[in-house]
């Protein structure tokens, strides 16, 4: 009897196998948690993507910073003249807008190709699908960090224009000035940090959700790519919403304001850009982004529950 008891002890300490069906929310959650635990893997793969892209380049990843800076400077000079805007306040606006938009559009476009481009690893590496989604998000985060160097340079140069109340058209908030009077930089500018973390969380579900759909329907990336190009012009990236308000130079088309506020991408851009350049954030923007975060992750869990196991056959 004692011998039998001892023989049975090792069996009692064996881990209980997971008998959850492949199509279950438990498996979907396990994929997410397992992918997060493998952060050493996806962080290494994401950094290697950047190094491989600029391999044998003298400046390496800093070409990301240079290209972003040249684009923002050129368009800033052009649109400040076309829209008759104050350059020292408009240039920080367009720089931060481009930086945030680059992260969002990159997460969308590269997120749709996440599982397709990782076909070889998916078929031979027994890793959660979340690893490949986080690889994409981490790569976009690294690029965002490089682009923020442009923001720092621009803010240092034009700090005097945005550290006090200002307007986009004249640069001042004196009586008779047009557009909105912005408060200027302050301690609330630090809210850009949790705002970026929230957008990165959204990038996670977007990459997973669109990646699974695009793996099954290969025409989907082309469709979404066309929509992204259109949304760039419909979102206040290179043109300030100030001009649509009463007193602005484009107040005659103020009827377009509701369409701007119903554009979810505007709120994603605004919760980061506004504090970085000393503009007040409408609380509604936070409500919209938080709501999309909850709904987006719920839809992603549903898609992962039903189709996660099929991705390896679709790639």
Coordinates of N, CA and C in Angstrom, one line a residue, residues 5-17:
X5 N 1.1 4.1 -3.0 CA 0.8 5.5 -2.7 C 1.9 6.4 -3.3
X6 N 3.2 5.9 -3.1 CA 4.3 6.7 -3.6 C 4.3 6.7 -5.1
X7 N 3.9 5.5 -5.7 CA 3.9 5.4 -7.2 C 2.9 6.4 -7.8
X8 N 1.8 6.6 -7.0 CA 0.7 7.5 -7.5 C 1.0 9.0 -7.4
X9 N 2.0 9.3 -6.5 CA 2.3 10.7 -6.2 C 2.7 11.5 -7.5
X10 N 3.7 10.9 -8.2 CA 4.1 11.7 -9.4 C 3.0 12.0 -10.4
X11 N 2.1 11.0 -10.5 CA 0.9 11.2 -11.4 C 0.1 12.4 -10.9
X12 N -0.1 12.5 -9.6 CA -0.9 13.6 -9.1 C -0.3 15.0 -9.3
X13 N 1.0 15.0 -9.5 CA 1.7 16.3 -9.7 C 1.8 16.7 -11.1
X14 N 1.3 15.8 -12.0 CA 1.4 16.1 -13.5 C 0.4 17.3 -13.8
X15 N 0.8 18.2 -14.7 CA -0.1 19.3 -15.0 C -1.3 18.8 -15.8
X16 N -2.4 19.3 -15.4 CA -3.7 18.9 -16.1 C -3.7 19.4 -17.5
X17 N -3.9 18.6 -18.5 CA -3.9 19.1 -19.9 C -5.1 19.9 -20.1

